[in-house]
Amino acid sequence: MWKLFRQFKEATKDDNFMHHIESIEVVVSKVLSLAMVLVILVAIFDLGALLIKELFTTAYGEINKTLFKIFGLFLNILIALEILENITAYLRKHVVQVELVIVTSLIAVSRKIIILDLEKTDGVEVIGLGIAIFALSISYWIIRYSNSKSKS
């Protein structure tokens, strides 16, 4: 009887500890969400300021030089939104959604490729980025395929 009581008491201690850990995880996730919203707002302001500056100060036909910088800022905001989605999905389900993480990684590597200056980049880096895109794409396909099989 006492042995059973001690086992129950130990299990209760572990449950309390895990409850405290989960509470801390939720608080940290909420703080990260708020910080990410702030980052997104600052990035949008930065993008707006750059767009206004470039539209009114760049000579006709010269905006192509800053287009990649603008694309990079757009994709930075998209990546930040995806990270915020990862955090909020964790808050809702308390599970890291691998599919969202892979999509965010694909966007980040794609951003790198889009803004890549081929004159300053060696072939090894381009090959590495290609391999990263391929590996992430295969990973995404595997996750999507396994999710569709589990739902059927």
PDB file of N, CA, C and O in Angstrom, residues 19 23 41 50 65 72 84 90 110 142:
ATOM      1  N   HIS A  19       3.981  20.232 -15.888  1.00  0.00           N
ATOM      2  CA  HIS A  19       3.010  21.316 -16.028  1.00  0.00           C
ATOM      3  C   HIS A  19       3.714  22.674 -15.970  1.00  0.00           C
ATOM      4  O   HIS A  19       3.412  23.580 -16.749  1.00  0.00           O
ATOM      5  N   SER A  23       3.992  25.441 -18.974  1.00  0.00           N
ATOM      6  CA  SER A  23       3.595  26.833 -18.750  1.00  0.00           C
ATOM      7  C   SER A  23       4.694  27.789 -19.203  1.00  0.00           C
ATOM      8  O   SER A  23       4.416  28.822 -19.826  1.00  0.00           O
ATOM      9  N   LEU A  41       6.399  44.340 -38.294  1.00  0.00           N
ATOM     10  CA  LEU A  41       5.985  45.735 -38.457  1.00  0.00           C
ATOM     11  C   LEU A  41       7.169  46.626 -38.839  1.00  0.00           C
ATOM     12  O   LEU A  41       7.052  47.490 -39.722  1.00  0.00           O
ATOM     13  N   LEU A  50      11.864  52.237 -48.166  1.00  0.00           N
ATOM     14  CA  LEU A  50      12.731  51.973 -49.317  1.00  0.00           C
ATOM     15  C   LEU A  50      11.970  52.151 -50.627  1.00  0.00           C
ATOM     16  O   LEU A  50      12.489  52.756 -51.574  1.00  0.00           O
ATOM     17  N   LYS A  65      18.238  47.966 -60.660  1.00  0.00           N
ATOM     18  CA  LYS A  65      19.397  47.697 -59.795  1.00  0.00           C
ATOM     19  C   LYS A  65      18.983  47.455 -58.347  1.00  0.00           C
ATOM     20  O   LYS A  65      19.632  46.717 -57.625  1.00  0.00           O
ATOM     21  N   GLY A  72      14.235  41.032 -51.801  1.00  0.00           N
ATOM     22  CA  GLY A  72      14.787  40.466 -50.572  1.00  0.00           C
ATOM     23  C   GLY A  72      13.998  40.900 -49.349  1.00  0.00           C
ATOM     24  O   GLY A  72      13.710  40.091 -48.469  1.00  0.00           O
ATOM     25  N   LEU A  84       6.244  33.300 -37.634  1.00  0.00           N
ATOM     26  CA  LEU A  84       5.128  33.613 -36.730  1.00  0.00           C
ATOM     27  C   LEU A  84       4.059  32.516 -36.809  1.00  0.00           C
ATOM     28  O   LEU A  84       3.510  32.112 -35.784  1.00  0.00           O
ATOM     29  N   TYR A  90       2.416  26.221 -32.878  1.00  0.00           N
ATOM     30  CA  TYR A  90       2.887  25.548 -31.663  1.00  0.00           C
ATOM     31  C   TYR A  90       2.007  25.913 -30.474  1.00  0.00           C
ATOM     32  O   TYR A  90       1.671  25.050 -29.652  1.00  0.00           O
ATOM     33  N   SER A 110      15.144  29.969 -51.106  1.00  0.00           N
ATOM     34  CA  SER A 110      14.709  30.595 -52.354  1.00  0.00           C
ATOM     35  C   SER A 110      15.046  32.082 -52.359  1.00  0.00           C
ATOM     36  O   SER A 110      15.467  32.632 -53.380  1.00  0.00           O
ATOM     37  N   ILE A 142       7.721  14.263 -49.078  1.00  0.00           N
ATOM     38  CA  ILE A 142       7.553  13.099 -48.204  1.00  0.00           C
ATOM     39  C   ILE A 142       6.555  13.414 -47.087  1.00  0.00           C
ATOM     40  O   ILE A 142       5.664  12.608 -46.799  1.00  0.00           O
TER      41      ILE A 142
END
